[in-house]
Amino acid sequence: MEVAMKCKLKDSAPSVFQIRYGGYKGVVANDPRSSWKLSLRKSMSKFQSENITLDVLAYSKYQPCFLNRQLITLLPTLGVGDSVFELNQEEVVRQLNRMVNEPQAAIAAIELMPMREVTNVVKELLCGYHPDHEPYLAMLLQTFRASKLLELKTKSRIFIPKGRAVMGCLDETRTLTYGQVFIQASSTANVHGKFIVTGQVVLAKNPCLHPGDVRVLQAVDVPVLHHMFDCVVFPQQGPRPHPNECSGSDLDGDIYFVSWDQSLIPIRTLPPMDYTPAPTDTLDHDVKIDEVEEYFTNYIVNGSLGIIANAHVVFADKEYLKAESAPCLELAKLFSVAVDFPKTVPAQIPYELHVGEYPDFMEKVDKTTYVSKGVIGKLYREIKKHAPHIKYFTKDVARRSYDSDLIVDGYEDYISEAIEFKQEYDLKLGNLMDHYSIKSEAEKISGCILKMARRFTKSCDADSIRMAVRSLRKEAMSWFSEMCMDDNGIGQDDLDAKASAWYHVTYHPEYWGCYNDRYVQDRPHLISFPWCVYDRLIRIKQMGNLKRKMVLK
């Protein structure tokens, strides 16, 4: 619990931590039977170090589960029907369409698929507003929908309710036998309810190219493991570790796809591939800087993971045996070699495995393409029919949406100050948007990036974007708290008036567009500023609703 508190996890301690400690690396699990603060295996030791600071890289938590193109390639190879994926995608699209119009559907959607930084803001706003009546709320939900549609189109990233993405760990009680796993999952990200999964589950770890990477195991209820949740517990017993069967995993913090949706359980499985790594080169002397430079250059020049993965997608789409075809099995072996290349030798791709044309869903506009007849092609062409619709904050919208419920007595006293803070906030947020070439305020605030500058990538720069937005929000909150104290602390009426002024100078039509004069004329009017103190505005809204009900009575 001490480590959890250090990580600012107040509700409950996670079951599993991915750590680095004094040259050791790997995963440690909560064990209520142990009297030791920390127990480490010899296999976790990678080098000698006197640094005994405990670094926590990740921890087990609720994470929603998504299919991707690699899994959708392997599962039909093992007998799962195309209609299963089509029906799941249809359900996701239906849910996304409902969430922009129905409060309860929106709350349910973000409980299952959290919107990261703005999850709580959106949930609070949904308690006071219809999704389509508040422009800031509408923009966030519409951008979230657009980002999920984009993921469906480019990655076939289909949400699976009966599944989770979980960190793996070992059964320290030695209760589980080969072929069994223990899974206890949280119901949603913000609900404390948990349930134990029993029965057949399908399990895999990305990247997965070989049909044998997909395992079907039996989830069982083990009372001595009830303290473990939001993780998958593997047995110590058996001829081969189950994690190693899944793409050669080693329980070093890997995240596994696990689903108990019976429609996704393959009707057959194949033996897992041999992931024994090739022998590594050893030196009989200390490494020299020129050797490091040569190694790094070779790694950059010979890296072929992307080429192999793309070729696998093409052959699996065209071949009758799909991922079980000879070219795909050979590419799966080459991919394993390429993954280990930093430690061994580069993978050599034979000429016959080079690709000449690509399926339409890969969107290779500069290459020869064909219309895919496989399931991914069907999913791609179906999702293209659903266009994202994001309504922006125009002057007409400002006239229609200005909420007089959020205007309280005394707000005029803070108008001048609010204008200054709004200008400062917009300038900083606008600079962040320009830096990352993000066009929409809602994309920047929510982290649901649709498009950004080529020099940045969502996977690598998402954290820095979130940190920048979080920092700006904290700064705005510090401006808000800069008020005189009375004998009883900060007056609630003064706080309400200040929040009201922030809302007024953002939403009132007479202020629409006036903040662009100082820097960029063509930038849209930004409206996230007052919602940095969303809890205060929601309180004002709820008090207004309560007064109306009292009058009606």
Coordinates of C-alpha atoms in Angstrom, one line a residue:
M1 CA 0.0 0.0 0.0
E2 CA 3.0 2.3 0.7
V3 CA 4.1 2.0 -3.0
A4 CA 0.5 2.7 -4.1
M5 CA 0.3 5.8 -2.0
K6 CA 3.6 7.0 -3.6
C7 CA 2.0 6.5 -7.0
K8 CA -1.0 8.6 -5.8
L9 CA -3.3 5.6 -6.0
K10 CA -5.6 6.2 -3.1
D11 CA -8.4 3.7 -3.5
S12 CA -6.6 0.4 -3.5
A13 CA -3.2 -1.1 -4.1
P14 CA -2.7 -2.7 -7.5
S15 CA -2.0 -6.4 -7.6
V16 CA 1.0 -6.2 -9.9
F17 CA 3.8 -3.7 -10.5
Q18 CA 6.4 -3.5 -13.3
I19 CA 9.6 -2.3 -11.6
R20 CA 13.3 -1.5 -11.9
Y21 CA 15.4 -1.9 -8.7
G22 CA 19.2 -2.1 -8.3
G23 CA 19.8 -3.8 -11.7
Y24 CA 16.7 -6.0 -11.4
K25 CA 13.8 -5.6 -13.8
G26 CA 10.5 -7.4 -14.1
V27 CA 7.1 -7.8 -12.4
V28 CA 6.4 -8.2 -8.7
A29 CA 2.9 -9.2 -7.4
N30 CA 1.1 -8.5 -4.1
D31 CA 1.5 -11.5 -1.7
P32 CA -0.3 -11.1 1.6
R33 CA 1.4 -14.3 3.0
S34 CA 4.9 -12.8 2.7
S35 CA 6.6 -11.0 5.5
W36 CA 9.2 -9.5 3.1
K37 CA 8.8 -6.0 1.7
L38 CA 10.2 -7.0 -1.7
S39 CA 11.2 -10.5 -3.1
L40 CA 13.2 -10.8 -6.3
R41 CA 14.2 -13.8 -8.5
K42 CA 17.7 -14.3 -9.8
S43 CA 16.4 -14.3 -13.3
M44 CA 15.3 -10.7 -12.8
S45 CA 18.9 -9.5 -12.3
K46 CA 20.2 -7.9 -15.5
F47 CA 23.3 -6.0 -14.3
Q48 CA 25.0 -4.9 -11.0
S49 CA 23.9 -1.6 -9.6
E50 CA 24.0 0.2 -6.2
N51 CA 20.9 2.3 -7.0
I52 CA 18.2 0.9 -4.8
T53 CA 15.5 3.4 -5.7
L54 CA 12.3 1.5 -6.5
D55 CA 11.2 2.7 -10.0
V56 CA 7.6 1.8 -10.9
L57 CA 7.1 1.7 -14.6
A58 CA 3.5 0.4 -14.7
Y59 CA 0.9 -1.3 -12.6
S60 CA -2.1 -3.4 -13.1
K61 CA -5.4 -1.5 -13.5
Y62 CA -8.7 -1.6 -15.5
Q63 CA -7.9 -1.4 -19.2
P64 CA -10.5 -1.9 -21.9
C65 CA -9.9 -4.7 -24.5
F66 CA -9.7 -4.1 -28.2
L67 CA -9.2 -6.4 -31.2
N68 CA -6.7 -5.3 -33.8
R69 CA -5.7 -6.3 -37.3
Q70 CA -3.2 -8.9 -36.1
L71 CA -5.8 -10.7 -33.9
I72 CA -8.5 -10.3 -36.6
T73 CA -6.0 -12.0 -39.0
L74 CA -5.3 -14.9 -36.7
L75 CA -8.7 -15.7 -35.2
P76 CA -10.5 -16.4 -38.6
T77 CA -7.5 -18.7 -39.4
L78 CA -8.5 -20.7 -36.3
G79 CA -12.2 -20.9 -37.2
V80 CA -13.8 -17.7 -35.9
G81 CA -16.4 -16.5 -38.4
D82 CA -16.2 -13.2 -40.2
S83 CA -19.7 -12.2 -39.0
V84 CA -18.4 -12.2 -35.4
F85 CA -16.1 -9.2 -36.2
E86 CA -18.7 -7.5 -38.3
L87 CA -21.3 -7.7 -35.6
N88 CA -18.9 -6.4 -32.9
Q89 CA -17.9 -3.5 -35.1
E90 CA -21.6 -2.7 -35.8
E91 CA -22.2 -2.6 -32.0
V92 CA -19.3 -0.3 -31.4
V93 CA -20.5 2.1 -34.1
R94 CA -24.1 2.0 -32.7
Q95 CA -22.7 2.9 -29.2
L96 CA -20.6 5.7 -30.6
N97 CA -23.6 7.2 -32.4
R98 CA -25.7 7.0 -29.3
M99 CA -23.2 8.6 -27.0
V100 CA -23.3 12.0 -28.8
N101 CA -27.1 12.2 -28.3
E102 CA -28.0 10.2 -25.1
P103 CA -26.5 11.1 -21.7
Q104 CA -26.8 7.5 -20.3
A105 CA -25.2 6.1 -23.4
A106 CA -22.3 8.6 -23.2
I107 CA -21.7 7.8 -19.5
A108 CA -21.7 4.1 -20.2
A109 CA -19.3 4.5 -23.1
I110 CA -16.7 6.5 -21.2
E111 CA -17.0 4.2 -18.2
L112 CA -15.9 1.3 -20.5
M113 CA -13.5 3.4 -22.7
P114 CA -12.2 6.2 -20.5
M115 CA -11.3 9.5 -22.1
R116 CA -8.2 9.9 -19.9
E117 CA -7.7 13.4 -18.7
V118 CA -11.3 14.6 -19.3
T119 CA -13.2 11.5 -18.2
N120 CA -14.4 13.1 -14.9
V121 CA -15.1 16.5 -16.6
V122 CA -17.4 14.8 -19.2
K123 CA -19.2 12.6 -16.6
E124 CA -19.9 15.7 -14.4
L125 CA -21.1 17.7 -17.4
L126 CA -23.4 14.9 -18.4
C127 CA -25.1 15.2 -15.0
G128 CA -26.2 18.8 -15.9
Y129 CA -26.4 18.9 -19.7
H130 CA -27.7 17.0 -22.7
P131 CA -24.7 16.0 -24.8
D132 CA -25.8 18.1 -27.7
H133 CA -26.7 21.2 -25.7
E134 CA -23.4 22.2 -24.2
P135 CA -20.8 23.0 -27.0
Y136 CA -17.7 22.0 -25.0
L137 CA -19.3 18.7 -24.0
A138 CA -20.5 18.1 -27.5
M139 CA -17.1 18.8 -29.0
L140 CA -15.4 16.4 -26.6
L141 CA -17.9 13.6 -27.3
Q142 CA -17.9 14.2 -31.0
T143 CA -14.0 14.2 -31.1
F144 CA -14.0 11.0 -29.0
R145 CA -16.4 9.4 -31.5
A146 CA -14.3 10.6 -34.5
S147 CA -11.1 9.2 -33.0
K148 CA -12.7 5.8 -32.4
L149 CA -14.1 5.7 -35.9
L150 CA -10.6 6.6 -37.2
E151 CA -9.1 3.7 -35.1
L152 CA -11.7 1.3 -36.6
K153 CA -10.8 2.5 -40.1
T154 CA -7.0 2.4 -39.8
K155 CA -6.4 -0.3 -37.2
S156 CA -9.7 -2.3 -37.0
R157 CA -9.6 -1.5 -33.3
I158 CA -12.8 -3.0 -32.1
F159 CA -13.9 -2.7 -28.5
I160 CA -14.7 -6.0 -26.8
P161 CA -16.9 -5.6 -23.6
K162 CA -16.2 -9.2 -22.4
G163 CA -12.5 -8.8 -22.3
R164 CA -9.6 -6.8 -20.8
A165 CA -6.1 -5.8 -21.5
V166 CA -4.2 -7.1 -18.5
M167 CA -0.6 -7.4 -17.1
G168 CA 0.6 -11.0 -16.5
C169 CA 2.2 -12.4 -13.4
L170 CA 3.0 -15.8 -11.9
D171 CA 1.0 -17.9 -9.5
E172 CA 3.1 -17.7 -6.3
T173 CA 0.8 -20.2 -4.6
R174 CA 1.5 -23.0 -7.2
T175 CA -2.2 -23.8 -7.2
L176 CA -2.9 -23.4 -10.9
T177 CA -2.1 -26.3 -13.2
Y178 CA -1.0 -26.2 -16.9
G179 CA -3.8 -24.9 -19.0
Q180 CA -5.4 -22.8 -16.3
V181 CA -5.3 -19.1 -15.5
F182 CA -6.9 -16.9 -12.8
I183 CA -8.6 -13.7 -13.8
Q184 CA -10.5 -11.2 -11.6
A185 CA -11.6 -8.1 -13.4
S186 CA -12.9 -4.7 -12.4
S187 CA -16.4 -4.0 -13.8
T188 CA -15.3 -0.5 -15.1
A189 CA -12.6 2.0 -14.5
N190 CA -14.5 3.9 -11.8
V191 CA -16.7 1.2 -10.2
H192 CA -15.2 -0.9 -7.4
G193 CA -17.2 -4.0 -8.3
K194 CA -15.1 -7.0 -9.4
F195 CA -16.0 -10.4 -10.8
I196 CA -14.1 -13.6 -11.3
V197 CA -14.0 -15.1 -14.8
T198 CA -14.5 -18.8 -15.2
G199 CA -14.6 -21.0 -18.3
Q200 CA -12.7 -20.8 -21.6
V201 CA -10.8 -17.7 -22.5
V202 CA -8.8 -16.7 -25.5
L203 CA -5.5 -15.1 -24.8
A204 CA -2.8 -13.4 -26.9
K205 CA 0.0 -10.8 -26.7
N206 CA 0.8 -8.3 -29.4
P207 CA 2.6 -8.4 -31.7
C208 CA 1.2 -11.8 -32.8
L209 CA 1.8 -13.2 -36.3
H210 CA 1.8 -17.0 -35.8
P211 CA -1.6 -18.8 -35.3
G212 CA 0.0 -20.6 -32.3
D213 CA 0.3 -17.3 -30.5
V214 CA -3.4 -17.4 -29.8
R215 CA -4.0 -19.7 -26.8
V216 CA -7.3 -21.0 -25.4
L217 CA -7.0 -21.6 -21.6
Q218 CA -9.4 -22.4 -18.8
A219 CA -10.1 -19.6 -16.3
V220 CA -10.7 -21.0 -12.8
D221 CA -11.8 -19.6 -9.4
V222 CA -9.0 -20.0 -6.9
P223 CA -9.8 -18.6 -3.4
V224 CA -6.2 -18.2 -2.4
L225 CA -5.8 -15.8 -5.4
H226 CA -8.8 -13.6 -4.6
H227 CA -6.5 -10.7 -3.7
M228 CA -5.3 -10.5 -7.3
F229 CA -7.3 -8.4 -9.7
D230 CA -7.0 -6.7 -13.1
C231 CA -4.2 -9.1 -14.1
V232 CA -3.9 -12.6 -15.5
V233 CA -2.2 -15.1 -13.2
F234 CA -0.3 -17.9 -15.0
P235 CA 0.7 -21.3 -13.6
Q236 CA 4.2 -22.2 -12.6
Q237 CA 3.6 -25.8 -13.7
G238 CA 3.7 -27.3 -17.1
P239 CA 6.0 -28.3 -20.0
R240 CA 6.3 -24.7 -21.2
P241 CA 5.3 -21.3 -19.7
H242 CA 2.0 -20.1 -21.2
P243 CA 3.4 -16.5 -21.6
N244 CA 6.3 -17.9 -23.7
E245 CA 3.7 -19.7 -25.9
C246 CA 2.2 -16.2 -26.6
S247 CA 4.7 -14.5 -29.0
G248 CA 7.6 -15.5 -26.7
S249 CA 6.5 -13.3 -23.8
D250 CA 8.6 -13.4 -20.6
L251 CA 6.3 -11.7 -17.9
D252 CA 8.4 -8.5 -17.9
G253 CA 5.3 -6.3 -17.8
D254 CA 3.7 -7.5 -21.0
I255 CA 0.1 -6.7 -21.5
Y256 CA -2.2 -9.5 -22.7
F257 CA -5.4 -9.5 -24.7
V258 CA -7.9 -11.8 -22.8
S259 CA -11.5 -12.3 -23.7
W260 CA -14.2 -14.6 -22.3
D261 CA -16.6 -13.7 -25.2
Q262 CA -17.5 -17.2 -26.4
S263 CA -18.0 -16.1 -30.0
L264 CA -14.2 -15.2 -30.1
I265 CA -13.0 -18.6 -28.8
P266 CA -11.3 -20.4 -31.7
I267 CA -12.7 -23.9 -32.6
R268 CA -9.1 -25.1 -32.9
T269 CA -5.6 -24.1 -31.9
L270 CA -2.2 -24.7 -33.3
P271 CA 1.0 -25.6 -31.5
P272 CA 2.9 -22.4 -30.4
M273 CA 6.0 -21.4 -32.3
D274 CA 9.5 -22.0 -30.9
Y275 CA 10.7 -18.7 -29.6
T276 CA 14.1 -19.9 -28.5
P277 CA 16.4 -16.9 -29.3
A278 CA 19.4 -17.2 -31.5
P279 CA 22.8 -17.1 -29.6
T280 CA 24.0 -13.6 -28.9
D281 CA 27.5 -12.3 -29.8
T282 CA 29.8 -11.9 -26.8
L283 CA 32.9 -9.8 -26.7
D284 CA 36.2 -10.6 -24.9
H285 CA 36.8 -7.0 -24.1
D286 CA 35.1 -3.9 -22.8
V287 CA 32.8 -2.3 -25.4
K288 CA 34.3 0.6 -27.3
I289 CA 32.4 3.7 -28.5
D290 CA 33.0 2.9 -32.1
E291 CA 31.5 -0.5 -31.6
V292 CA 28.4 1.1 -30.1
E293 CA 28.2 3.5 -33.1
E294 CA 28.5 0.5 -35.5
Y295 CA 25.8 -1.5 -33.6
F296 CA 23.4 1.5 -33.6
T297 CA 23.9 2.2 -37.3
N298 CA 23.3 -1.5 -38.2
Y299 CA 20.1 -1.5 -36.1
I300 CA 18.8 1.6 -37.9
V301 CA 19.8 0.3 -41.4
N302 CA 18.6 -3.4 -40.9
G303 CA 15.5 -2.9 -38.9
S304 CA 12.8 -4.7 -40.8
L305 CA 9.9 -5.3 -38.3
G306 CA 7.5 -3.0 -40.2
I307 CA 8.3 -4.6 -43.6
I308 CA 7.7 -8.1 -42.3
A309 CA 4.5 -7.2 -40.4
N310 CA 3.1 -5.5 -43.6
A311 CA 4.0 -8.4 -45.8
H312 CA 2.3 -10.8 -43.3
V313 CA -0.9 -8.7 -43.5
V314 CA -0.9 -8.9 -47.3
F315 CA -0.2 -12.7 -47.6
A316 CA -2.7 -13.5 -44.8
D317 CA -5.3 -11.5 -46.7
K318 CA -4.6 -13.1 -50.1
E319 CA -3.8 -16.8 -49.2
Y320 CA -6.5 -19.4 -48.9
L321 CA -5.0 -20.7 -45.6
K322 CA -4.7 -17.1 -44.3
A323 CA -2.1 -16.9 -41.5
E324 CA -1.5 -20.6 -41.6
S325 CA -0.2 -20.4 -45.2
A326 CA 3.5 -21.1 -45.8
P327 CA 4.5 -17.5 -46.6
C328 CA 2.8 -16.3 -43.4
L329 CA 4.5 -19.0 -41.2
E330 CA 7.8 -18.1 -42.7
L331 CA 7.2 -14.4 -42.1
A332 CA 6.2 -15.1 -38.5
K333 CA 9.6 -16.8 -38.0
L334 CA 11.4 -13.9 -39.6
F335 CA 9.5 -11.5 -37.4
S336 CA 10.7 -13.3 -34.3
V337 CA 14.3 -13.0 -35.6
A338 CA 13.8 -9.3 -36.3
V339 CA 12.5 -8.7 -32.8
D340 CA 15.7 -10.2 -31.4
F341 CA 17.9 -8.5 -33.9
P342 CA 19.3 -5.9 -31.4
K343 CA 20.7 -8.9 -29.5
T344 CA 21.5 -11.2 -32.5
V345 CA 21.5 -10.8 -36.3
P346 CA 19.2 -9.0 -38.7
A347 CA 16.4 -10.9 -40.5
Q348 CA 16.9 -11.5 -44.2
I349 CA 13.6 -11.3 -46.2
P350 CA 13.7 -13.6 -49.2
Y351 CA 12.7 -12.2 -52.6
E352 CA 9.5 -14.3 -52.9
L353 CA 8.2 -12.8 -49.6
H354 CA 8.4 -9.2 -50.9
V355 CA 5.0 -7.6 -51.6
G356 CA 4.0 -6.2 -55.0
E357 CA 0.4 -5.1 -54.3
Y358 CA -1.5 -4.2 -51.2
P359 CA -5.1 -4.6 -50.0
D360 CA -7.3 -1.4 -50.1
F361 CA -7.6 -1.3 -46.3
M362 CA -3.8 -0.6 -45.9
E363 CA -4.4 2.7 -47.8
K364 CA -1.1 2.6 -49.7
V365 CA -1.9 5.5 -52.1
D366 CA 1.5 5.3 -53.8
K367 CA 1.4 1.5 -54.4
T368 CA -0.6 -0.9 -56.5
T369 CA -3.7 -1.9 -54.6
Y370 CA -6.6 -4.4 -54.8
V371 CA -10.0 -4.8 -53.2
S372 CA -9.6 -7.1 -50.2
K373 CA -12.1 -10.0 -50.0
G374 CA -11.0 -10.8 -46.4
V375 CA -12.7 -9.8 -43.2
I376 CA -10.5 -6.8 -42.6
G377 CA -11.4 -5.5 -46.1
K378 CA -15.1 -6.0 -45.3
L379 CA -14.8 -4.1 -42.0
Y380 CA -12.8 -1.3 -43.6
R381 CA -15.3 -0.6 -46.4
E382 CA -18.2 -0.7 -43.9
I383 CA -16.6 1.8 -41.5
K384 CA -15.9 4.2 -44.4
K385 CA -19.6 4.8 -44.6
H386 CA -19.6 6.5 -41.2
A387 CA -18.2 10.0 -41.3
P388 CA -17.2 11.9 -38.2
H389 CA -19.3 15.0 -37.4
I390 CA -17.7 17.6 -35.2
K391 CA -19.6 20.9 -34.7
Y392 CA -17.5 23.9 -33.9
F393 CA -18.2 26.9 -31.7
T394 CA -19.5 29.5 -34.1
K395 CA -21.1 32.8 -33.2
D396 CA -24.6 31.4 -33.8
V397 CA -23.8 28.5 -31.5
A398 CA -22.7 31.0 -28.9
R399 CA -26.0 32.8 -29.1
R400 CA -28.0 29.6 -28.7
S401 CA -25.9 27.9 -26.0
Y402 CA -25.1 30.7 -23.6
D403 CA -26.4 29.4 -20.3
S404 CA -27.7 32.1 -18.0
D405 CA -27.9 29.5 -15.2
L406 CA -24.1 29.9 -14.8
I407 CA -24.3 33.7 -14.3
V408 CA -24.4 34.7 -10.6
D409 CA -24.5 37.9 -8.7
G410 CA -21.2 39.8 -8.6
Y411 CA -19.6 38.2 -11.7
E412 CA -19.1 41.7 -13.2
D413 CA -16.4 42.4 -10.5
Y414 CA -14.2 39.8 -12.1
I415 CA -14.7 40.5 -15.8
S416 CA -11.5 42.4 -16.4
E417 CA -9.4 39.8 -14.6
A418 CA -11.2 37.0 -16.4
I419 CA -10.4 38.6 -19.8
E420 CA -6.7 38.7 -18.9
F421 CA -6.6 35.1 -17.8
K422 CA -8.6 34.0 -20.9
Q423 CA -6.1 35.7 -23.2
E424 CA -3.2 34.1 -21.3
Y425 CA -4.8 30.7 -21.4
D426 CA -5.7 30.9 -25.1
L427 CA -2.3 32.0 -26.0
K428 CA -0.6 29.1 -24.3
L429 CA -3.1 26.5 -25.5
G430 CA -2.9 27.9 -29.0
N431 CA 0.9 27.7 -29.0
L432 CA 0.6 24.0 -27.9
M433 CA -1.8 23.3 -30.8
D434 CA 0.5 25.0 -33.3
H435 CA 3.6 23.2 -31.9
Y436 CA 2.0 19.8 -32.5
S437 CA -0.1 21.0 -35.6
I438 CA -3.3 19.9 -33.9
K439 CA -6.2 21.7 -35.5
S440 CA -8.9 21.2 -32.9
E441 CA -9.1 22.3 -29.3
A442 CA -11.1 19.2 -28.3
E443 CA -8.4 17.0 -29.8
K444 CA -5.7 18.7 -27.7
I445 CA -7.8 18.7 -24.4
S446 CA -9.1 15.2 -24.7
G447 CA -6.0 13.5 -26.1
C448 CA -8.1 12.0 -28.9
I449 CA -5.7 13.2 -31.7
L450 CA -7.0 12.8 -35.2
K451 CA -4.1 14.3 -37.0
M452 CA -0.8 15.9 -36.0
A453 CA 2.5 17.0 -37.6
R454 CA 4.6 14.3 -39.2
R455 CA 7.5 14.9 -36.9
F456 CA 5.3 13.7 -34.0
T457 CA 3.5 10.4 -33.5
K458 CA 0.6 9.6 -31.2
S459 CA 2.3 6.6 -29.7
C460 CA 5.5 8.5 -28.8
D461 CA 4.2 12.0 -28.0
A462 CA 0.8 11.3 -26.4
D463 CA 2.2 11.5 -22.9
S464 CA 4.0 14.8 -23.5
I465 CA 0.8 16.3 -24.9
R466 CA -1.2 15.1 -21.9
M467 CA 1.4 16.5 -19.5
A468 CA 1.4 19.9 -21.3
V469 CA -2.4 20.1 -21.1
R470 CA -2.4 19.0 -17.5
S471 CA 0.2 21.6 -16.6
L472 CA -1.8 24.4 -18.3
R473 CA -5.0 23.3 -16.5
K474 CA -3.2 23.4 -13.1
E475 CA -1.8 26.8 -13.9
A476 CA -5.4 28.1 -14.7
M477 CA -6.6 26.6 -11.4
S478 CA -3.8 28.4 -9.6
W479 CA -5.1 31.7 -11.2
F480 CA -8.5 30.9 -9.9
S481 CA -7.4 30.3 -6.3
E482 CA -5.6 33.7 -6.2
M483 CA -8.3 35.4 -4.1
C484 CA -8.4 37.3 -0.8
M485 CA -9.2 35.3 2.2
D486 CA -11.9 36.3 4.7
D487 CA -12.2 35.0 8.3
N488 CA -13.8 31.8 7.1
G489 CA -11.5 31.2 4.2
I490 CA -12.4 32.0 0.5
G491 CA -16.0 33.1 0.2
Q492 CA -18.1 30.6 -1.8
D493 CA -20.0 33.5 -3.4
D494 CA -16.8 35.1 -4.6
L495 CA -15.6 31.8 -6.0
D496 CA -18.9 31.3 -7.8
A497 CA -18.8 34.9 -9.2
K498 CA -15.3 34.4 -10.5
A499 CA -16.1 31.1 -12.2
S500 CA -19.2 32.8 -13.6
A501 CA -17.0 35.6 -15.1
W502 CA -14.7 33.0 -16.6
Y503 CA -17.7 31.4 -18.3
H504 CA -19.2 34.8 -19.4
V505 CA -16.0 36.0 -21.2
T506 CA -15.7 32.7 -23.0
Y507 CA -19.3 32.0 -24.0
H508 CA -21.1 35.3 -24.4
P509 CA -21.5 36.2 -28.1
E510 CA -20.0 39.7 -27.6
Y511 CA -16.7 38.1 -26.7
W512 CA -16.7 35.6 -29.6
G513 CA -13.5 35.8 -31.7
C514 CA -12.1 38.8 -29.8
Y515 CA -9.2 36.9 -28.3
N516 CA -7.7 36.1 -31.7
D517 CA -6.7 39.7 -32.4
R518 CA -3.5 39.4 -30.5
Y519 CA -1.9 36.5 -32.4
V520 CA -3.8 34.3 -35.0
Q521 CA -6.8 35.6 -36.8
D522 CA -8.0 32.3 -38.3
R523 CA -7.9 30.2 -35.1
P524 CA -11.3 29.0 -33.9
H525 CA -12.7 30.5 -30.7
L526 CA -11.5 28.4 -27.8
I527 CA -13.9 27.5 -25.0
S528 CA -12.1 25.1 -22.7
F529 CA -10.9 27.9 -20.4
P530 CA -13.8 28.1 -17.9
W531 CA -14.0 24.3 -17.6
C532 CA -10.6 24.2 -15.9
V533 CA -12.9 24.9 -12.8
Y534 CA -15.6 22.6 -14.0
D535 CA -16.5 21.5 -10.5
R536 CA -17.4 25.1 -9.6
L537 CA -19.5 25.6 -12.7
I538 CA -21.3 22.3 -12.2
R539 CA -22.1 23.3 -8.6
I540 CA -23.6 26.6 -9.8
K541 CA -25.7 24.7 -12.4
Q542 CA -26.9 22.2 -9.9
M543 CA -27.9 25.0 -7.4
G544 CA -29.8 26.7 -10.2
N545 CA -31.7 23.5 -11.1
L546 CA -32.5 23.0 -7.4
K547 CA -33.9 26.5 -7.0
R548 CA -36.1 26.0 -10.1
K549 CA -37.5 22.8 -8.6
M550 CA -38.2 24.6 -5.3
V551 CA -40.1 27.3 -7.1
L552 CA -42.2 24.7 -9.0
K553 CA -43.1 23.1 -5.8

